[in-house]
PDB file of C-alpha atoms in Angstrom:
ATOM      1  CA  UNK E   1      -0.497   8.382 -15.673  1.00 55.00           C
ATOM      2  CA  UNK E   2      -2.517  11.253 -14.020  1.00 64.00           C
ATOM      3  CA  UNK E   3      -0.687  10.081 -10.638  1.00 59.00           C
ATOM      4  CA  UNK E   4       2.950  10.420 -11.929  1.00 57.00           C
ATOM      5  CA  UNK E   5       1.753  13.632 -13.561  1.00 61.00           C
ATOM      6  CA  UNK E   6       0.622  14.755 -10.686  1.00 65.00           C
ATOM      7  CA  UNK E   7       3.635  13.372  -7.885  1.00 62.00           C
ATOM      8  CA  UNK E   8       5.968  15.002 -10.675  1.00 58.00           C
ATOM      9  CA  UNK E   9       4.252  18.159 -10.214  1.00 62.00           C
ATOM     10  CA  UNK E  10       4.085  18.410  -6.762  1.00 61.00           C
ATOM     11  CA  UNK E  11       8.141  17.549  -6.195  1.00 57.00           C
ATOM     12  CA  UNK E  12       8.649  20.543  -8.696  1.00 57.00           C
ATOM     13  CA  UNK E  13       7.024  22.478  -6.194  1.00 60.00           C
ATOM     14  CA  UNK E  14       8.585  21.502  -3.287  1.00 54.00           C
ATOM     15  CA  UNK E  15      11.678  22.472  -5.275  1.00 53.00           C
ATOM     16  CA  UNK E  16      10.628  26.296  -6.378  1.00 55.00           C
ATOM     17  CA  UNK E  17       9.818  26.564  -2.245  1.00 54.00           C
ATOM     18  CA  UNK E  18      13.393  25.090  -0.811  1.00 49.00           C
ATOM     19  CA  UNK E  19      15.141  26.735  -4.106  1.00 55.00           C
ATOM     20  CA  UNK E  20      16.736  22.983  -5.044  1.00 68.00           C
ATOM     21  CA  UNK E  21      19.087  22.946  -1.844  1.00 84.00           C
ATOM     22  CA  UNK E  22      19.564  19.669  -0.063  1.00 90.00           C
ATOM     23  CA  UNK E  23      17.475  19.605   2.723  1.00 92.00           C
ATOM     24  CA  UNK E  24      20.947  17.560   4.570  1.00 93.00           C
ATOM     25  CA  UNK E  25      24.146  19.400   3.307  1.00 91.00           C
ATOM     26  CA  UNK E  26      22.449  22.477   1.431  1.00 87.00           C
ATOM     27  CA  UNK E  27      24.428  21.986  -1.488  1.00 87.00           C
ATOM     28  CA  UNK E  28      22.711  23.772  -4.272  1.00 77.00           C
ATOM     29  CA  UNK E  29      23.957  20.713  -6.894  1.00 65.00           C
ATOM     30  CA  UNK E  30      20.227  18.620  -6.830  1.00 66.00           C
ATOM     31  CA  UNK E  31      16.870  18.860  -8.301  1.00 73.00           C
ATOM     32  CA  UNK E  32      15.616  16.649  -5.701  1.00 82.00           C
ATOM     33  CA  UNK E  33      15.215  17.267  -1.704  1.00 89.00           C
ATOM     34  CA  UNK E  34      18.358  15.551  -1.218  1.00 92.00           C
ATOM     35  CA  UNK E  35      21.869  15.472  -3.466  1.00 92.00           C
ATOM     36  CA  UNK E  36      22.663  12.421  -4.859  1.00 91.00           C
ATOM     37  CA  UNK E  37      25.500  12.178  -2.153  1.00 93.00           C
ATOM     38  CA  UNK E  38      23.250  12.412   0.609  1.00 94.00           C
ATOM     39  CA  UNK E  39      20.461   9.960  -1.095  1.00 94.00           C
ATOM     40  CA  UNK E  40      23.214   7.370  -0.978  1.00 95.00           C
ATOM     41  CA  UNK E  41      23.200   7.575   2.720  1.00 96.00           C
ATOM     42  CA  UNK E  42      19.598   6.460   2.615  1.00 97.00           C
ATOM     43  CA  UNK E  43      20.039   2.554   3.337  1.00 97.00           C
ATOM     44  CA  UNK E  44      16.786   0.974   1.726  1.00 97.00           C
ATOM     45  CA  UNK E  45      15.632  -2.460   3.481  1.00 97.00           C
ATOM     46  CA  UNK E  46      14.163  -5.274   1.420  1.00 96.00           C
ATOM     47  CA  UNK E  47      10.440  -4.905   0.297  1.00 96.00           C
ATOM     48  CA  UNK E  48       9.444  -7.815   2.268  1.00 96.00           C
ATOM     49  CA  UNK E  49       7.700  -7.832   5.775  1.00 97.00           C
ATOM     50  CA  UNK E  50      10.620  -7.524   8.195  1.00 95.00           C
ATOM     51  CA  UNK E  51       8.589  -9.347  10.570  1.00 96.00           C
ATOM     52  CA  UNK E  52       4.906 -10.614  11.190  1.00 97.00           C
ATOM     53  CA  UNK E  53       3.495  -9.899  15.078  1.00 97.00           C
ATOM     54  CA  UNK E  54       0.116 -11.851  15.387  1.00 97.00           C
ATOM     55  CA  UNK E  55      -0.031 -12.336  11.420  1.00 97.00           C
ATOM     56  CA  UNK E  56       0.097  -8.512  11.020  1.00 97.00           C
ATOM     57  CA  UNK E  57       2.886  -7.847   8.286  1.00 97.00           C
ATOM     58  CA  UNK E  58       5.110  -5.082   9.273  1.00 98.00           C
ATOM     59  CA  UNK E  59       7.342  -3.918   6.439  1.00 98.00           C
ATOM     60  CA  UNK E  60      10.529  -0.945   7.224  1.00 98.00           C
ATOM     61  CA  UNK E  61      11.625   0.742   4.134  1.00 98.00           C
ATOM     62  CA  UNK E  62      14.904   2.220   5.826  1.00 98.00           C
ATOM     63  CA  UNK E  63      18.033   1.675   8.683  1.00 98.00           C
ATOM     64  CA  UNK E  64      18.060   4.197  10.931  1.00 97.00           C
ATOM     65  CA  UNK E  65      20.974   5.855  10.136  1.00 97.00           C
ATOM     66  CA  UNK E  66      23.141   8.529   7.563  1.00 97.00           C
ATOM     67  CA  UNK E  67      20.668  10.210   6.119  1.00 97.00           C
ATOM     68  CA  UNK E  68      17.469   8.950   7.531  1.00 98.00           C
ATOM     69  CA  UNK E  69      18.819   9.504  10.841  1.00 97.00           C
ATOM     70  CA  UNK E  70      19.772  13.076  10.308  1.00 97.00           C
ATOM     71  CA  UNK E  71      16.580  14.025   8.565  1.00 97.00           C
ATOM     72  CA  UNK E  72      14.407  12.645  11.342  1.00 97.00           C
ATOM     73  CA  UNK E  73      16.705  14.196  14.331  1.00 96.00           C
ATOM     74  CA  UNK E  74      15.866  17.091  12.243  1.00 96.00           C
ATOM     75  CA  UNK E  75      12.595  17.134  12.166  1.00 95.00           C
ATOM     76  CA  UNK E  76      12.105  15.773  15.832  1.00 91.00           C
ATOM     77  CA  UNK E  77      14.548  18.309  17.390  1.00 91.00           C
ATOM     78  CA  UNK E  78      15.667  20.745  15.687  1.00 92.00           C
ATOM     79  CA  UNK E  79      11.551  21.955  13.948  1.00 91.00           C
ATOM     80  CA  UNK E  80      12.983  21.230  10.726  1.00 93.00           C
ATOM     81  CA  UNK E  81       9.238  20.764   9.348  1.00 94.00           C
ATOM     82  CA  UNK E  82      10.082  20.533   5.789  1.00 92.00           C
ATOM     83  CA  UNK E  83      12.374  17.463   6.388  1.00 96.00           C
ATOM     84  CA  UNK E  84       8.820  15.574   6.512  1.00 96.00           C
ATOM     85  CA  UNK E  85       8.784  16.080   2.295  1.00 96.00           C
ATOM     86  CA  UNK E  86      11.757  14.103   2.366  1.00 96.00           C
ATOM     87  CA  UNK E  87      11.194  11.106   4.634  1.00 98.00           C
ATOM     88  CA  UNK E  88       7.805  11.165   3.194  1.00 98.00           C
ATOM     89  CA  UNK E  89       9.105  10.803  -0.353  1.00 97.00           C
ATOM     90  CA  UNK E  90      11.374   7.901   0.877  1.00 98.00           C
ATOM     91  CA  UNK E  91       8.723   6.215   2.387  1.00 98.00           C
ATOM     92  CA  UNK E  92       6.058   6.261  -0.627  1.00 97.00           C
ATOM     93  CA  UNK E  93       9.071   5.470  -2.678  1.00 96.00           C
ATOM     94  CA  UNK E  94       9.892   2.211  -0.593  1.00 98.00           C
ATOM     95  CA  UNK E  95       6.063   1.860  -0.596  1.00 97.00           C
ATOM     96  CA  UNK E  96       5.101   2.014  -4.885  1.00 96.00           C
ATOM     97  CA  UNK E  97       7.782  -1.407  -4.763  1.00 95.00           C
ATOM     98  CA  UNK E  98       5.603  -3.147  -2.166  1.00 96.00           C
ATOM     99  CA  UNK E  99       2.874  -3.506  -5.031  1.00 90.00           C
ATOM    100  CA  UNK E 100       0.310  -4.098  -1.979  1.00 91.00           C
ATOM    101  CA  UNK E 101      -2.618  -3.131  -4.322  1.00 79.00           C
ATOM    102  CA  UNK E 102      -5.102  -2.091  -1.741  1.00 83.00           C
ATOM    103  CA  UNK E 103      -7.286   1.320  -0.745  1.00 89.00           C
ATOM    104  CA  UNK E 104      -5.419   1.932   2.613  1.00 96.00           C
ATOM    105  CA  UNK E 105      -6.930   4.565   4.940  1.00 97.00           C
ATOM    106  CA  UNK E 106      -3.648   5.764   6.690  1.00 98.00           C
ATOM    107  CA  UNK E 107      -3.114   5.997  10.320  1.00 98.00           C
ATOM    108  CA  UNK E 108      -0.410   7.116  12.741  1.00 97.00           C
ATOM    109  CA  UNK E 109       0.444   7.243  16.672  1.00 95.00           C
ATOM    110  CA  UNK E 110      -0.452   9.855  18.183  1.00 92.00           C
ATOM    111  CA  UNK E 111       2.121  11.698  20.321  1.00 85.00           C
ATOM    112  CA  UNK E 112       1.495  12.874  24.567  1.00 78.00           C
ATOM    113  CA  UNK E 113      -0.251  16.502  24.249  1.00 76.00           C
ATOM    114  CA  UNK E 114       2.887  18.388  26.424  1.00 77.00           C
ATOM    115  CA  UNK E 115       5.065  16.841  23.244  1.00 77.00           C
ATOM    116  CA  UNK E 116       3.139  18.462  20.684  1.00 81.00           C
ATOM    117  CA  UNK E 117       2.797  21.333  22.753  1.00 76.00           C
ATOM    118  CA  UNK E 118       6.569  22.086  22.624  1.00 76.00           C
ATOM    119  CA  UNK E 119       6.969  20.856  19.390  1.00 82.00           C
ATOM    120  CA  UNK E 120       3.848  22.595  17.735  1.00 86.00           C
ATOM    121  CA  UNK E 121       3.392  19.606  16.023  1.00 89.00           C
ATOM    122  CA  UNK E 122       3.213  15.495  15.787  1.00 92.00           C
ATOM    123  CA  UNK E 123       6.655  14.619  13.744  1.00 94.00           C
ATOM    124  CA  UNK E 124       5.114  11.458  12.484  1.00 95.00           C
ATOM    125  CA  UNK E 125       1.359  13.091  11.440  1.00 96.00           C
ATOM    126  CA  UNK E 126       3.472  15.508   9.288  1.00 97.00           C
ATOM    127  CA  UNK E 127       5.772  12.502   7.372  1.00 98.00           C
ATOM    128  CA  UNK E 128       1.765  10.448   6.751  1.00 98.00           C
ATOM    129  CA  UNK E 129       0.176  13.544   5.605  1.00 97.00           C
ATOM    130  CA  UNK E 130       2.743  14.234   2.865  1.00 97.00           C
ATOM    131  CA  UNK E 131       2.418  10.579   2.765  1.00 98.00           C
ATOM    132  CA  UNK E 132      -1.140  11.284   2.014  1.00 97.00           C
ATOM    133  CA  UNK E 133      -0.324  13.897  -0.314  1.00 96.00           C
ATOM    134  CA  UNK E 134       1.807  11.691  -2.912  1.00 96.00           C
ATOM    135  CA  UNK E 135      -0.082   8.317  -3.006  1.00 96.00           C
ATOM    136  CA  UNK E 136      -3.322   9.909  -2.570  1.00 96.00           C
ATOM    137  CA  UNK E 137      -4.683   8.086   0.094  1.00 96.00           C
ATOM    138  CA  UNK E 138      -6.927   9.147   2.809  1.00 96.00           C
ATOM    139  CA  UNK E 139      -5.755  10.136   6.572  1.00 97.00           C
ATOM    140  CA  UNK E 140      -7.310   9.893   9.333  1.00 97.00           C
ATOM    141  CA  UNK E 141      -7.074  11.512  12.702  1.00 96.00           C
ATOM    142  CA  UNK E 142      -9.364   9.983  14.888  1.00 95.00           C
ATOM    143  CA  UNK E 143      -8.960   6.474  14.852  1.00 97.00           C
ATOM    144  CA  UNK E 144      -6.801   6.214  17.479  1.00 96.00           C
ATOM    145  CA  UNK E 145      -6.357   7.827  20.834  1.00 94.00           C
ATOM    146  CA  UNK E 146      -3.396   8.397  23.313  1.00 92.00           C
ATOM    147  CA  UNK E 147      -5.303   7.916  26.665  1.00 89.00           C
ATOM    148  CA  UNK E 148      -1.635   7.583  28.691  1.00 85.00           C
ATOM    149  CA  UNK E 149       1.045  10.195  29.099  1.00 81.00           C
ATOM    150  CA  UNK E 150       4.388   7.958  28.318  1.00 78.00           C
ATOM    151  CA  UNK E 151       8.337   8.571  28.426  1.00 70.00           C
ATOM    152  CA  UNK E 152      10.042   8.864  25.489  1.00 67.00           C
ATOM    153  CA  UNK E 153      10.577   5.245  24.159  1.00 63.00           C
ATOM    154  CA  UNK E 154      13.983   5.878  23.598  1.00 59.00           C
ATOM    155  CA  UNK E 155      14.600   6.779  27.097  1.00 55.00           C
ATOM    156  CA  UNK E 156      12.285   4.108  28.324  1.00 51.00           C
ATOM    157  CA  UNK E 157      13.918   0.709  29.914  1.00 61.00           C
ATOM    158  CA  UNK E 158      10.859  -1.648  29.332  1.00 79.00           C
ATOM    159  CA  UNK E 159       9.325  -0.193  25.987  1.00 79.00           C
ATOM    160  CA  UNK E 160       6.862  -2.794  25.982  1.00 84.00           C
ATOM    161  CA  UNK E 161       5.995  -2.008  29.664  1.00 86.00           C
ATOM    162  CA  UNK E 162       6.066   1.581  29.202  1.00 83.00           C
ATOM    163  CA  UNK E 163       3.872   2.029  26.597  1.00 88.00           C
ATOM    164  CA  UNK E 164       1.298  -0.608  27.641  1.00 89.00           C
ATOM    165  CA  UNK E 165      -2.719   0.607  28.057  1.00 90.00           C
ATOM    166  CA  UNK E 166      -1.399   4.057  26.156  1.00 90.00           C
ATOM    167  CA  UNK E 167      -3.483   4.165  23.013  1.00 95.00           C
ATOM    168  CA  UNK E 168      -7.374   3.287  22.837  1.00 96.00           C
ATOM    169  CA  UNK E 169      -9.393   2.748  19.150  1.00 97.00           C
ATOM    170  CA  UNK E 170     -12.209   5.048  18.755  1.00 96.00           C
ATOM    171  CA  UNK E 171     -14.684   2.834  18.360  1.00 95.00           C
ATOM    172  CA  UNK E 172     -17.371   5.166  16.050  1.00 95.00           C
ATOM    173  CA  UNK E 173     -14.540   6.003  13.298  1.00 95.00           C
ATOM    174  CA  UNK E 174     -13.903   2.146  13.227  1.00 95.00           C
ATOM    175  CA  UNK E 175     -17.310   1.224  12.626  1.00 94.00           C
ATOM    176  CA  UNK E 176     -16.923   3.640   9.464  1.00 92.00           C
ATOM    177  CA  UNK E 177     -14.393   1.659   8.308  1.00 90.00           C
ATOM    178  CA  UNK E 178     -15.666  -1.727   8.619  1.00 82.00           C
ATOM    179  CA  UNK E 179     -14.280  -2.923   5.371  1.00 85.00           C
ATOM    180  CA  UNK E 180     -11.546  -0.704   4.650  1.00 92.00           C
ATOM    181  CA  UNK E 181      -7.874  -1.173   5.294  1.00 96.00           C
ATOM    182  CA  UNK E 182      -5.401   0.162   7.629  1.00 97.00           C
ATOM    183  CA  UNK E 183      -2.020   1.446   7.186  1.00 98.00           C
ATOM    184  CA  UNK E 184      -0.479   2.146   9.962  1.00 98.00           C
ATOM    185  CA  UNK E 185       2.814   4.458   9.683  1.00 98.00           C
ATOM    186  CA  UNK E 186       5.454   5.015  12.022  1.00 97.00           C
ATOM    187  CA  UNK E 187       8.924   7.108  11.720  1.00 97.00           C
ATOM    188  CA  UNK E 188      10.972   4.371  13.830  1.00 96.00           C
ATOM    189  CA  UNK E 189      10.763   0.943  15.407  1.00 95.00           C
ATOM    190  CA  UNK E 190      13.238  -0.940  17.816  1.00 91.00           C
ATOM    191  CA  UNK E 191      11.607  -2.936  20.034  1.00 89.00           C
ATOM    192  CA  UNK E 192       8.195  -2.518  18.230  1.00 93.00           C
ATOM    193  CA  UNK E 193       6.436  -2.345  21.168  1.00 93.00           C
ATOM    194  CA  UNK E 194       4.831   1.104  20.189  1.00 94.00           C
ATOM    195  CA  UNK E 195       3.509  -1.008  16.885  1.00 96.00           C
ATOM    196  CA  UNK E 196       2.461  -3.999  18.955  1.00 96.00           C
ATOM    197  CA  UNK E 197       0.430  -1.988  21.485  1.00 96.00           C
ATOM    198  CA  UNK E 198      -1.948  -0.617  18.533  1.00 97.00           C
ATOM    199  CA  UNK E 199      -2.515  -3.569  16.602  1.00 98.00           C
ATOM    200  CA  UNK E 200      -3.623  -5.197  20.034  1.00 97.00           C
ATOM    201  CA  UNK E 201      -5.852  -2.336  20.548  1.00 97.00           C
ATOM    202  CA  UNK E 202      -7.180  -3.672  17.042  1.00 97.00           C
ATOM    203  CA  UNK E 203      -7.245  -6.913  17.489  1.00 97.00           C
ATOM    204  CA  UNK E 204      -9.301  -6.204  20.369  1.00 96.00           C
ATOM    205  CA  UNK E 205     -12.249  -4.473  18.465  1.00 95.00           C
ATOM    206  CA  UNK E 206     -11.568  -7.686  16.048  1.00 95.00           C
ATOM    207  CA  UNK E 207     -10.166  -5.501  13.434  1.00 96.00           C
ATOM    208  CA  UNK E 208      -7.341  -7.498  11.470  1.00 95.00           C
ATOM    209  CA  UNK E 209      -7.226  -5.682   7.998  1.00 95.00           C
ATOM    210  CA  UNK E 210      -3.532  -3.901   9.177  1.00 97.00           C
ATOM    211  CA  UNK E 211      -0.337  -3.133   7.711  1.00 97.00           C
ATOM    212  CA  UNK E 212       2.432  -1.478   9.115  1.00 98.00           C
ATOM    213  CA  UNK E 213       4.675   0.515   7.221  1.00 98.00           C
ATOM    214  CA  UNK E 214       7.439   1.777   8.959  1.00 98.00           C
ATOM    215  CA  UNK E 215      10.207   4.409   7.669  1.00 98.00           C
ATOM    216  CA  UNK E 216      13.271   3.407   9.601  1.00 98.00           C
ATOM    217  CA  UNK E 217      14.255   0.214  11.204  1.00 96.00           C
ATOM    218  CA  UNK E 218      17.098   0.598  14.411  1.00 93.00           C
ATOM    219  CA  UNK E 219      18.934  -1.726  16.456  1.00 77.00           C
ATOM    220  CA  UNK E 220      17.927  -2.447  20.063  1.00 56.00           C
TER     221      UNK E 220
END
């Protein structure tokens, strides 16, 4: 009860701050981030693992595209840093039907530092700290490391390839979470290979207590 108190609160808020306009068509006609025209264009996946990669389950709450696709252009390109609220709001929604029942300590990629440098900021840290924020589980920062500057995956022909030897698992925060659980959250998979190169780095340090929890789901 205290945790749909306090979820209900905190959307109120976000609505006194973006005075109840859709963060997509800024229609005035919602009491939500989005209208209920432009949550239609949110395309929900099945709450089922979309696929397993070395037993790990990887589940995708969205397709990327209408809505989804629009709020996260926004927030990639355009420094549309409130459109985080929204995708993270999707995401926990998708999430509270998984029913996973576990204390997840949330994790994220990290992006290349001339990336955040432009952007002032990691897209995907901001959509799992809001994350954070409405299912009230812990974040953390250091877990993983980006240890190789990488193309953009959407501009890269062999994403596997490409983003191969990039990340690195801090091995001190891991040995604080010895028996915890890991969920890892990413904006957008295609290939997966971005998702596949960190639960190696995992599997490596013998870790296998993952799930992946991705917001958006597009076609090769």
């Amino acid at each position: 009860m205290l945790k749909s108190l306090l979820n209900s609160i905190y959307r109120e808020f976000l609505n006194l701050i973006y005075n109840e306009k859709c963060l997509i068509c800024s229609c005035a006609k919602t009491q939500n981030l989005l209208c209920k025209n432009c949550s239609k264009g949110v395309h929900y996946l099945s709450s089922f693992p979309q696929r397993f990669y070395k037993e790990i389950p990887i589940f995708c709450a969205t397709l990327y595209k209408d809505s989804i696709k629009i709020l996260i252009q926004k927030l990639k390109f355009l420094h549309k840093k409130h459109c985080s609220k929204a995708l993270a709001e999707i995401l926990f929604n998708y999430f509270e039907k998984l029913n996973l029942n576990k204390d997840y300590i949330i994790v994220y990629p990290p992006s290349n530092l001339d990336k955040i440098a432009y952007r002032g900021y990691n897209h995907t840290y901001l959509i799992a700290k809001e994350f954070s924020k409405l299912s009230n589980l812990n974040i953390n920062t250091k877990l993983i490391k980006k240890i190789k500057h990488t193309k953009p995956q959407y501009k890269a022909k062999n994403r596997h390839k490409n983003i191969e030897g990039s990340f690195e698992i801090n091995k001190k925060e891991l040995a604080l979470l010895k028996n915890k659980n890991i969920l890892l959250i990413d904006d957008i998979t295609t290939s997966g290979a971005t998702l596949e190169e960190i639960i190696n780095c995992f599997l490596k340090e013998n870790f296998k207590n993952i799930t992946c929890l991705v917001l958006s789901k597009a076609g090769c």
